[in-house]
Amino acid sequence: METMIALQRDVATARQAARQRNVFFQLSHEMLAIIGEDGYIKRVNPTFEKATGFTEQELLSRPFTEFIHPDDLEATNTEFEWLREGLATEDFENRWRCKDGDYRWLSWATYPVTEEGLLYAAAHDVTAYKRVEEELRRSNEELEHFAYIASHDLQEPLRMVASYVQLLARRYQGRLDSDADDFIHYAVDGTQRMQKLIEDFLTYSRTGKRGNGFAPVDCGAALEQALGNLEYARQHEHASITSDTLPVVSADYFQIVQLFQNILGNSLKFHGEQPPCIHISVQKEPFEYIFCVRDNGIGISPAYFERIFILFQRLHTRAEYPGTGIGLALCKKIIECHQGRIWIKSIPGEGTALYFSLPIPRPVSHQAQENTENPERATHL
Amino acid sequence: MNTANGHPKIVHGGVIGAPIDILLVEDSPGDVRLTIEALRDSKIRNRLMVAQDGCEAMAMLQQEAGYEDLPRPGLILLDLNLPKKSGREVLAEIKTYEHLRRIPVVVLTTSKAEKDIIASYDLHANCYITKPVDLDQFIHIIHSIEEFWLAVVQLPQS
């Protein structure tokens, strides 16, 4: 008798749980589907019907692959194979054909239950997001192209001015009065500065997310290369540069070399009475590495901690220290491309500590890995 | 015969040796004058002829109407960005003619784009030089070009 009651109670509990799941399945604003390992959809919720314009019957009547955009078919089939082997996936994106013939971008999270031969899937419509992403990409491309053309076209007439003023200097310096010599000197100096500014501006505008995508980068190796490039300056300043063992991150190798080179270049340049003494350390946090480059140089006043990262902003006259003021702006751009942060701590007269963070590489989904190697495929619309 | 800005078509420079004829194909008058000034100070005697676009360059090389008295140059300095016919087209054309293709062609241009460099060498330019922004370097390069192609290198007698 007791077992009967217990059994009835179990059945009632199970029925209630099933009813709850069913209600949420019907209610959910997410597109939910149950797909068989045979490639046919077994069940969809009303949101799925509404989003695609197809009735459940239409969606169940053919293999789901017939709804997938031809360009996404291969990746979808590969992902399907992973799922059939029992591996859950997240953030898988593909295009689903709707009743009106249009495609919408869907982002899937799928959980396989191999004993049942079923895949439980939830998708949401990311079409709008994809469009914005594409527009942003185009807009950035256009901006970079514009900056390149502007700089390039500016260089031609500038070369004319620079060359002829220098020709004047060669031909007539010493043969006119000393005022003329001064005038020529300032003119030549101006053109040389302008040329350097345009060059640096071009470098800055070209730095950004490049087609190569990210790969594992040994920061120690990148540092070595930067040190090699700075060897002459290091010897000239009798500087000592030391570092902790540096980690491997997901990055663009040449940009990381450039990053180290700019930061160390600054430490070598802005030194005080003593020869520069620089140390690079790193600290591992839950999701990121925090690097610190500490020097014993002239330091920076807190009032300027933000300003120094702005392109072409300088804190000293050219007579005191050379340079156009691009170094830290470039570092900031590189760091932002890598989803990191950069900041400074310093006491004037006592040295500077420059901090930057780089995310710890996370294991990526099969498709996200592909997208890193083929970015055009990832954003095509 | 003068160029559009009044310079004589043939400009003499240098002091040593039998004069070599150089054809400069360049549309920027500022760059033409800079080259003239650089060559004026050169050791090697030279005669500079100037074409201001690709069509004029071919007409001069082929000694067509109006250019019958011009000598065939021993060296061609070729800019890539030219009106009417581009430097690339001129280069390709020169190399199709048996009597012209032996003349060394030095591509001298502002572009440092890889695709321009590759295209020029594919079309058998003898070498590719990017015009430096600094005047001293520009003068040095012009002198180096001359010394190399006219004094160091062997050119066919004809």
Coordinates of C-alpha atoms in Angstrom, one line a residue:
Chain A
M1 CA 0.0 0.0 0.0
E2 CA 2.8 2.4 0.9
T3 CA 4.8 1.6 -2.2
M4 CA 1.6 2.4 -4.2
I5 CA 1.3 5.8 -2.6
A6 CA 5.0 6.5 -3.0
L7 CA 4.8 5.5 -6.6
Q8 CA 1.8 7.7 -7.2
R9 CA 3.6 10.6 -5.6
D10 CA 6.6 10.0 -7.8
V11 CA 4.5 10.0 -10.9
A12 CA 2.7 13.2 -9.8
T13 CA 6.0 14.9 -9.2
A14 CA 7.3 13.8 -12.6
R15 CA 4.1 15.0 -14.3
Q16 CA 4.4 18.4 -12.6
A17 CA 8.0 18.7 -13.6
A18 CA 7.1 17.8 -17.2
R19 CA 4.3 20.3 -17.2
Q20 CA 6.6 23.0 -15.9
R21 CA 9.2 22.3 -18.6
N22 CA 6.5 22.2 -21.2
V23 CA 5.1 25.6 -20.1
F24 CA 8.6 27.2 -20.3
F25 CA 9.2 25.5 -23.7
Q26 CA 6.1 27.1 -25.1
L27 CA 6.6 30.5 -23.3
S28 CA 10.3 31.1 -24.0
H29 CA 11.3 34.0 -26.2
E30 CA 14.3 32.0 -27.3
M31 CA 14.0 29.7 -30.2
L32 CA 14.0 26.2 -28.8
A33 CA 14.2 23.0 -30.8
I34 CA 14.8 19.3 -30.3
I35 CA 16.7 17.7 -33.2
G36 CA 17.2 14.1 -33.8
E37 CA 20.6 12.6 -34.6
D38 CA 18.9 11.5 -37.8
G39 CA 19.0 15.1 -39.0
Y40 CA 15.3 15.8 -38.6
I41 CA 13.8 18.3 -36.2
K42 CA 11.5 16.6 -33.7
R43 CA 9.9 19.5 -32.0
V44 CA 10.1 23.3 -32.0
N45 CA 8.5 26.0 -29.8
P46 CA 6.1 28.8 -31.0
T47 CA 9.0 31.3 -30.9
F48 CA 10.9 29.2 -33.5
E49 CA 7.8 29.2 -35.7
K50 CA 7.3 32.9 -35.4
A51 CA 11.0 33.7 -36.0
T52 CA 11.3 31.6 -39.2
G53 CA 7.8 32.0 -40.5
F54 CA 7.4 28.2 -40.9
T55 CA 4.9 26.0 -39.0
E56 CA 6.2 23.2 -36.8
Q57 CA 5.0 20.7 -39.4
E58 CA 7.0 22.4 -42.2
L59 CA 10.1 22.4 -40.0
L60 CA 9.7 18.8 -39.1
S61 CA 9.1 17.6 -42.7
R62 CA 12.6 17.7 -44.0
P63 CA 16.2 17.4 -42.8
F64 CA 17.2 20.6 -40.9
T65 CA 20.2 21.0 -43.3
E66 CA 17.7 22.1 -46.0
F67 CA 17.1 25.3 -44.0
I68 CA 20.8 26.2 -43.6
H69 CA 22.5 28.8 -45.9
P70 CA 24.8 26.9 -48.4
D71 CA 27.9 28.8 -47.2
D72 CA 27.3 27.6 -43.7
L73 CA 26.5 24.0 -44.5
E74 CA 30.0 22.6 -44.2
A75 CA 30.5 24.2 -40.8
T76 CA 27.1 23.2 -39.6
N77 CA 27.6 19.6 -40.6
T78 CA 31.0 19.5 -38.8
E79 CA 29.3 21.0 -35.7
F80 CA 26.6 18.4 -36.0
E81 CA 29.2 15.6 -36.0
W82 CA 30.7 17.0 -32.8
L83 CA 27.2 17.0 -31.2
R84 CA 26.5 13.4 -32.3
E85 CA 29.7 12.4 -30.5
G86 CA 28.3 13.8 -27.4
L87 CA 30.0 17.2 -27.2
A88 CA 27.9 20.2 -26.2
T89 CA 28.5 23.4 -28.1
E90 CA 27.9 27.1 -27.5
D91 CA 28.0 30.2 -29.7
F92 CA 27.7 28.4 -33.0
E93 CA 26.4 30.7 -35.7
N94 CA 24.8 30.0 -39.0
R95 CA 22.1 31.4 -41.3
W96 CA 18.6 29.9 -41.3
R97 CA 16.3 30.2 -44.3
C98 CA 12.9 31.7 -43.4
K99 CA 9.6 31.3 -45.1
D100 CA 9.9 34.6 -46.9
G101 CA 13.2 33.5 -48.5
D102 CA 15.4 35.7 -46.3
Y103 CA 18.2 34.3 -44.1
R104 CA 18.6 35.2 -40.4
W105 CA 21.7 34.7 -38.4
L106 CA 21.2 32.4 -35.4
S107 CA 23.5 31.8 -32.5
W108 CA 23.1 28.3 -31.1
A109 CA 23.7 26.6 -27.7
T110 CA 23.2 22.8 -28.1
Y111 CA 23.2 19.9 -25.6
P112 CA 23.2 16.4 -26.9
V113 CA 21.6 13.4 -25.0
T114 CA 23.1 10.5 -26.8
E115 CA 21.0 7.8 -25.0
E116 CA 17.9 9.5 -26.4
G117 CA 19.5 10.2 -29.8
L118 CA 18.4 13.8 -29.4
L119 CA 20.0 17.3 -29.4
Y120 CA 18.4 20.0 -27.3
A121 CA 19.0 23.3 -28.9
A122 CA 18.4 27.0 -28.1
A123 CA 19.0 29.7 -30.6
H124 CA 18.7 33.4 -30.7
D125 CA 18.5 35.8 -33.6
V126 CA 21.7 37.8 -34.0
T127 CA 21.0 39.2 -37.4
A128 CA 20.8 42.8 -36.2
Y129 CA 24.0 42.4 -34.3
K130 CA 25.8 40.9 -37.3
R131 CA 24.6 43.8 -39.5
V132 CA 26.0 46.3 -37.0
E133 CA 29.2 44.4 -36.8
E134 CA 29.5 44.4 -40.6
E135 CA 28.7 48.2 -40.8
L136 CA 31.3 48.9 -38.1
R137 CA 33.9 46.9 -40.0
R138 CA 33.2 48.7 -43.2
S139 CA 33.3 52.1 -41.5
N140 CA 36.6 51.3 -39.9
E141 CA 38.0 50.2 -43.2
E142 CA 36.9 53.3 -44.8
L143 CA 38.4 55.5 -42.1
E144 CA 41.7 53.7 -42.3
H145 CA 41.7 54.0 -46.1
F146 CA 40.9 57.7 -45.8
A147 CA 43.7 58.3 -43.3
Y148 CA 46.1 56.5 -45.6
I149 CA 45.1 58.5 -48.6
A150 CA 45.2 61.8 -46.7
S151 CA 48.7 61.1 -45.4
H152 CA 49.9 59.8 -48.7
D153 CA 48.6 62.8 -50.7
L154 CA 50.0 65.2 -48.1
Q155 CA 53.5 63.8 -48.5
E156 CA 53.9 64.7 -52.2
P157 CA 53.6 68.5 -51.9
L158 CA 55.4 68.4 -48.6
R159 CA 58.3 66.7 -50.3
M160 CA 58.4 69.5 -52.8
V161 CA 58.5 72.1 -50.1
A162 CA 61.1 70.2 -48.1
S163 CA 63.3 69.5 -51.1
Y164 CA 63.4 73.1 -52.4
V165 CA 63.9 74.7 -49.1
Q166 CA 66.8 72.3 -48.5
L167 CA 68.0 73.2 -52.0
L168 CA 67.9 76.8 -51.1
A169 CA 69.9 76.1 -48.0
R170 CA 72.5 74.2 -49.9
R171 CA 72.8 76.7 -52.7
Y172 CA 72.5 80.0 -50.8
Q173 CA 73.3 79.5 -47.1
G174 CA 76.2 81.7 -46.1
R175 CA 75.7 83.9 -49.3
L176 CA 72.7 85.8 -47.9
D177 CA 72.5 87.6 -44.6
S178 CA 72.2 85.7 -41.3
D179 CA 68.5 86.4 -41.1
A180 CA 68.0 84.5 -44.3
D181 CA 70.0 81.6 -42.8
D182 CA 67.7 81.6 -39.8
F183 CA 64.6 81.7 -41.9
I184 CA 65.8 78.8 -44.0
H185 CA 66.7 76.9 -40.9
Y186 CA 63.2 77.3 -39.4
A187 CA 61.6 76.4 -42.7
V188 CA 63.7 73.2 -43.1
D189 CA 63.0 72.2 -39.5
G190 CA 59.3 72.7 -40.0
T191 CA 59.1 70.5 -43.0
Q192 CA 61.2 67.8 -41.4
R193 CA 58.8 67.8 -38.4
M194 CA 55.8 67.7 -40.7
Q195 CA 57.2 64.7 -42.5
K196 CA 57.8 62.8 -39.3
L197 CA 54.3 63.6 -38.1
I198 CA 52.7 62.3 -41.3
E199 CA 54.8 59.2 -41.1
D200 CA 53.8 58.6 -37.5
F201 CA 50.2 59.4 -38.3
L202 CA 50.2 56.8 -41.1
T203 CA 51.7 54.2 -38.7
Y204 CA 49.1 55.0 -36.1
S205 CA 46.2 54.7 -38.5
R206 CA 47.5 51.5 -40.0
T207 CA 47.7 49.8 -36.5
G208 CA 44.5 48.0 -35.8
K209 CA 42.8 44.6 -36.1
R210 CA 44.6 43.1 -39.0
G211 CA 43.6 40.2 -41.3
N212 CA 46.0 37.8 -39.7
G213 CA 44.0 37.4 -36.5
F214 CA 45.6 36.3 -33.3
A215 CA 47.9 33.4 -32.6
P216 CA 49.8 32.2 -29.5
V217 CA 52.5 34.8 -28.8
D218 CA 55.4 34.2 -26.4
C219 CA 55.8 37.6 -24.7
G220 CA 59.3 36.7 -23.7
A221 CA 60.3 36.2 -27.4
A222 CA 58.5 39.4 -28.4
L223 CA 60.4 41.3 -25.6
E224 CA 63.7 39.8 -26.9
Q225 CA 63.0 41.2 -30.4
A226 CA 62.1 44.6 -29.0
L227 CA 65.3 44.6 -26.9
G228 CA 67.3 43.7 -30.0
N229 CA 65.8 46.7 -31.8
L230 CA 66.7 49.0 -28.9
E231 CA 70.2 47.6 -28.3
Y232 CA 71.9 50.7 -29.6
A233 CA 69.9 53.0 -27.4
R234 CA 70.3 50.7 -24.4
Q235 CA 74.1 50.7 -24.8
H236 CA 74.2 54.4 -25.3
E237 CA 72.3 55.1 -22.1
H238 CA 74.1 52.3 -20.2
A239 CA 70.7 51.0 -19.3
S240 CA 69.9 47.7 -17.5
I241 CA 66.7 46.0 -18.5
T242 CA 65.5 42.9 -16.6
S243 CA 62.3 40.9 -16.7
D244 CA 60.3 38.1 -15.1
T245 CA 59.4 35.0 -17.2
L246 CA 56.7 36.3 -19.4
P247 CA 53.6 34.2 -20.4
V248 CA 52.1 33.2 -23.7
V249 CA 49.1 35.2 -24.8
S250 CA 46.7 35.2 -27.8
A251 CA 47.9 38.3 -29.8
D252 CA 49.4 39.8 -32.9
Y253 CA 53.2 39.1 -32.5
F254 CA 54.4 42.2 -34.3
Q255 CA 52.1 44.5 -32.4
I256 CA 53.4 43.1 -29.1
V257 CA 56.9 43.7 -30.2
Q258 CA 56.0 47.3 -31.1
L259 CA 54.3 47.6 -27.7
F260 CA 57.4 46.6 -25.8
Q261 CA 59.6 48.7 -28.0
N262 CA 57.6 51.9 -27.5
I263 CA 57.3 51.5 -23.7
L264 CA 61.0 50.6 -23.3
G265 CA 62.0 53.3 -25.7
N266 CA 60.2 55.9 -23.5
S267 CA 62.0 54.5 -20.3
L268 CA 65.3 54.8 -22.1
K269 CA 64.6 58.3 -23.3
F270 CA 63.0 59.9 -20.2
H271 CA 65.7 59.1 -17.7
G272 CA 67.1 61.4 -15.0
E273 CA 70.7 61.7 -13.7
Q274 CA 71.1 58.0 -13.2
P275 CA 71.3 55.5 -16.1
P276 CA 68.0 53.9 -16.8
C277 CA 67.1 50.8 -14.7
I278 CA 64.0 49.0 -16.1
H279 CA 62.2 45.9 -14.9
I280 CA 59.3 44.1 -16.5
S281 CA 57.1 42.0 -14.3
V282 CA 53.8 40.1 -14.7
Q283 CA 51.0 39.1 -12.4
K284 CA 48.4 36.5 -13.2
E285 CA 44.8 37.4 -12.4
P286 CA 41.7 35.2 -12.9
F287 CA 41.1 36.4 -16.4
E288 CA 44.1 38.4 -17.4
Y289 CA 47.8 39.0 -17.1
I290 CA 48.9 42.3 -15.7
F291 CA 52.2 43.5 -17.0
C292 CA 54.2 46.2 -15.3
V293 CA 57.2 48.1 -16.8
R294 CA 58.9 50.0 -14.0
D295 CA 61.7 52.5 -14.5
N296 CA 63.8 55.0 -12.5
G297 CA 63.3 57.9 -14.8
I298 CA 62.0 61.4 -14.5
G299 CA 58.4 60.3 -13.8
I300 CA 55.1 61.9 -14.7
S301 CA 52.9 64.2 -12.8
P302 CA 49.4 62.7 -12.0
A303 CA 47.8 65.6 -13.8
Y304 CA 49.0 64.1 -17.0
F305 CA 48.2 60.4 -16.5
E306 CA 45.4 60.5 -19.0
R307 CA 46.8 63.1 -21.5
I308 CA 50.0 61.2 -22.4
F309 CA 47.9 58.5 -24.1
I310 CA 46.5 61.0 -26.6
L311 CA 48.1 61.1 -30.1
F312 CA 50.8 63.7 -30.5
Q313 CA 50.4 65.0 -27.0
R314 CA 53.8 65.8 -25.5
L315 CA 54.9 67.0 -22.1
H316 CA 58.2 68.5 -23.1
T317 CA 59.7 70.8 -25.7
R318 CA 61.5 69.2 -28.6
A319 CA 64.7 70.7 -27.4
E320 CA 64.4 68.7 -24.1
Y321 CA 63.3 65.4 -25.6
P322 CA 62.8 64.4 -29.3
G323 CA 59.7 62.7 -30.6
T324 CA 56.3 63.4 -32.0
G325 CA 54.2 62.0 -29.1
I326 CA 53.0 58.9 -30.9
G327 CA 54.5 56.2 -28.6
L328 CA 51.9 55.8 -25.9
A329 CA 49.0 56.5 -28.2
L330 CA 50.1 53.6 -30.4
C331 CA 50.5 51.4 -27.3
K332 CA 47.0 52.3 -26.2
K333 CA 45.6 51.4 -29.7
I334 CA 47.5 48.1 -29.7
I335 CA 46.2 47.2 -26.2
E336 CA 42.7 48.1 -27.1
C337 CA 42.9 45.9 -30.1
H338 CA 43.8 43.1 -27.7
Q339 CA 40.9 43.8 -25.4
G340 CA 43.3 45.0 -22.6
R341 CA 43.7 48.1 -20.5
I342 CA 46.7 50.4 -20.1
W343 CA 47.5 52.8 -17.3
I344 CA 50.3 54.6 -15.4
K345 CA 51.4 55.1 -11.9
S346 CA 54.2 57.5 -11.3
I347 CA 55.8 60.0 -8.9
P348 CA 57.7 62.9 -10.5
G349 CA 61.4 62.4 -9.9
E350 CA 61.0 58.8 -8.7
G351 CA 60.2 56.9 -11.8
T352 CA 57.2 55.5 -13.7
A353 CA 55.4 52.2 -13.6
L354 CA 53.4 51.5 -16.8
Y355 CA 50.7 48.8 -16.5
F356 CA 48.9 47.0 -19.2
S357 CA 46.6 43.9 -19.2
L358 CA 46.2 41.2 -21.7
P359 CA 43.4 38.6 -21.5
I360 CA 44.4 35.0 -20.6
P361 CA 43.7 32.9 -23.8
R362 CA 40.6 30.8 -23.3
P363 CA 39.9 27.5 -25.0
V364 CA 37.8 28.4 -28.0
S365 CA 34.9 26.7 -29.8
H366 CA 35.8 24.9 -33.1
Q367 CA 34.0 27.6 -35.1
A368 CA 35.5 30.5 -33.2
Q369 CA 38.9 29.1 -34.0
E370 CA 38.0 28.9 -37.6
N371 CA 36.7 32.5 -37.5
T372 CA 40.1 33.7 -36.2
E373 CA 41.7 32.1 -39.3
N374 CA 39.1 33.3 -41.8
P375 CA 37.7 36.6 -40.6
E376 CA 36.0 37.3 -43.9
R377 CA 33.9 34.2 -43.5
A378 CA 32.9 35.2 -40.0
T379 CA 31.3 38.6 -40.9
H380 CA 29.9 37.9 -44.4
L381 CA 26.3 39.0 -44.7
Chain B
M1 CA 62.3 72.6 -78.3
N2 CA 61.3 73.4 -74.7
T3 CA 59.2 71.7 -72.1
A4 CA 55.9 73.2 -71.0
N5 CA 57.5 75.2 -68.2
G6 CA 60.2 76.6 -70.5
H7 CA 63.1 74.2 -69.7
P8 CA 65.1 73.1 -72.7
K9 CA 64.4 69.5 -73.7
I10 CA 68.0 68.5 -73.3
V11 CA 70.0 69.6 -70.3
H12 CA 73.7 69.1 -69.9
G13 CA 75.5 68.2 -66.7
G14 CA 78.7 66.5 -65.4
V15 CA 82.3 66.7 -66.5
I16 CA 83.9 63.3 -67.2
G17 CA 83.7 61.3 -70.3
A18 CA 81.6 61.1 -73.4
P19 CA 78.1 62.4 -72.5
I20 CA 75.5 59.8 -71.8
D21 CA 71.9 60.4 -72.8
I22 CA 69.3 59.9 -70.1
L23 CA 65.6 60.0 -70.7
L24 CA 63.6 61.1 -67.6
V25 CA 59.9 60.3 -67.8
E26 CA 58.3 62.4 -65.1
D27 CA 55.2 64.6 -65.0
S28 CA 56.0 66.7 -61.9
P29 CA 57.9 69.8 -62.9
G30 CA 59.3 70.1 -59.3
D31 CA 60.7 66.6 -59.5
V32 CA 62.1 67.2 -63.0
R33 CA 64.0 70.3 -61.8
L34 CA 65.3 68.4 -58.7
T35 CA 66.7 65.7 -61.0
I36 CA 68.3 68.4 -63.2
E37 CA 69.9 70.0 -60.2
A38 CA 71.2 66.7 -58.9
L39 CA 72.6 65.7 -62.3
R40 CA 74.2 69.1 -62.7
D41 CA 76.6 68.4 -59.8
S42 CA 77.4 64.9 -61.1
K43 CA 80.8 63.9 -62.1
I44 CA 79.7 61.9 -65.2
R45 CA 78.8 64.0 -68.2
N46 CA 75.2 63.5 -69.1
R47 CA 72.5 64.9 -71.4
L48 CA 69.0 64.8 -69.9
M49 CA 65.9 64.6 -72.0
V50 CA 62.5 64.9 -70.4
A51 CA 59.1 63.4 -71.3
Q52 CA 56.2 64.6 -69.3
D53 CA 53.8 61.7 -69.9
G54 CA 53.8 58.1 -71.2
C55 CA 52.8 59.0 -74.8
E56 CA 55.5 61.6 -75.1
A57 CA 58.0 59.1 -73.8
M58 CA 57.2 56.5 -76.4
A59 CA 57.2 59.2 -79.2
M60 CA 60.6 60.3 -78.1
L61 CA 62.0 56.8 -77.9
Q62 CA 60.6 55.9 -81.3
Q63 CA 62.0 59.1 -82.7
E64 CA 58.6 60.0 -84.1
A65 CA 57.6 63.2 -85.8
G66 CA 59.1 66.2 -84.0
Y67 CA 61.6 64.0 -82.2
E68 CA 63.6 62.7 -85.2
D69 CA 66.8 64.5 -84.0
L70 CA 66.7 63.1 -80.5
P71 CA 69.4 60.6 -79.6
R72 CA 68.4 57.2 -78.2
P73 CA 69.0 57.3 -74.5
G74 CA 71.5 55.0 -72.7
L75 CA 69.4 55.0 -69.5
I76 CA 65.7 55.6 -68.7
L77 CA 64.5 57.0 -65.4
L78 CA 60.8 56.1 -65.3
D79 CA 58.1 57.4 -62.9
L80 CA 55.1 55.2 -62.5
N81 CA 52.4 57.8 -61.9
L82 CA 52.0 59.4 -65.3
P83 CA 49.1 61.0 -67.2
K84 CA 47.8 59.5 -70.4
K85 CA 50.0 56.4 -70.5
S86 CA 51.2 55.0 -67.1
G87 CA 54.7 54.1 -66.3
R88 CA 53.7 50.5 -66.2
E89 CA 52.4 50.6 -69.7
V90 CA 55.5 52.5 -70.9
L91 CA 57.7 49.8 -69.3
A92 CA 55.7 47.0 -70.9
E93 CA 55.9 48.6 -74.3
I94 CA 59.6 49.4 -74.2
K95 CA 60.3 45.8 -73.5
T96 CA 58.4 44.6 -76.6
Y97 CA 60.8 46.5 -79.0
E98 CA 64.1 44.9 -79.8
H99 CA 65.8 48.2 -80.3
L100 CA 64.5 49.6 -77.0
R101 CA 64.5 46.7 -74.6
R102 CA 68.2 46.7 -74.0
I103 CA 68.1 50.2 -72.6
P104 CA 68.3 49.9 -68.8
V105 CA 65.1 51.2 -67.1
V106 CA 65.3 52.5 -63.6
V107 CA 61.8 52.8 -62.1
L108 CA 62.1 56.0 -59.9
T109 CA 58.8 56.6 -58.1
T110 CA 57.2 57.8 -54.8
S111 CA 55.4 54.5 -54.3
K112 CA 56.8 51.9 -52.0
A113 CA 53.8 49.6 -52.4
E114 CA 54.8 46.0 -52.8
K115 CA 52.4 45.5 -55.7
D116 CA 54.1 48.2 -57.7
I117 CA 57.5 46.7 -57.0
I118 CA 56.4 43.2 -58.0
A119 CA 54.7 44.5 -61.1
S120 CA 57.7 46.5 -62.2
Y121 CA 60.1 43.6 -61.8
D122 CA 57.6 41.3 -63.5
L123 CA 57.7 43.7 -66.5
H124 CA 61.5 43.4 -66.4
A125 CA 62.4 46.8 -65.0
N126 CA 66.2 46.7 -64.3
C127 CA 65.6 48.1 -60.8
Y128 CA 63.1 49.8 -58.7
I129 CA 63.9 52.8 -56.5
T130 CA 61.6 54.7 -54.2
K131 CA 62.2 58.5 -54.2
P132 CA 63.5 59.4 -50.8
V133 CA 61.8 62.2 -49.0
D134 CA 65.1 63.9 -47.9
L135 CA 66.9 66.0 -50.5
D136 CA 70.4 64.9 -49.7
Q137 CA 69.3 61.3 -50.0
F138 CA 67.6 62.1 -53.3
I139 CA 70.7 63.7 -54.7
H140 CA 72.8 60.8 -53.5
I141 CA 70.5 58.3 -55.2
I142 CA 70.6 60.1 -58.5
H143 CA 74.4 60.1 -58.4
S144 CA 74.5 56.5 -57.4
I145 CA 72.2 55.6 -60.3
E146 CA 74.4 57.3 -62.7
E147 CA 77.6 55.9 -61.4
F148 CA 76.2 52.4 -61.3
W149 CA 74.5 52.3 -64.7
L150 CA 76.9 54.5 -66.6
A151 CA 80.3 53.8 -65.0
V152 CA 80.2 50.4 -63.3
V153 CA 77.9 48.5 -65.5
Q154 CA 78.6 47.3 -69.1
L155 CA 76.1 48.5 -71.6
P156 CA 75.8 47.3 -75.2
Q157 CA 77.9 49.4 -77.6
S158 CA 75.0 50.1 -79.9

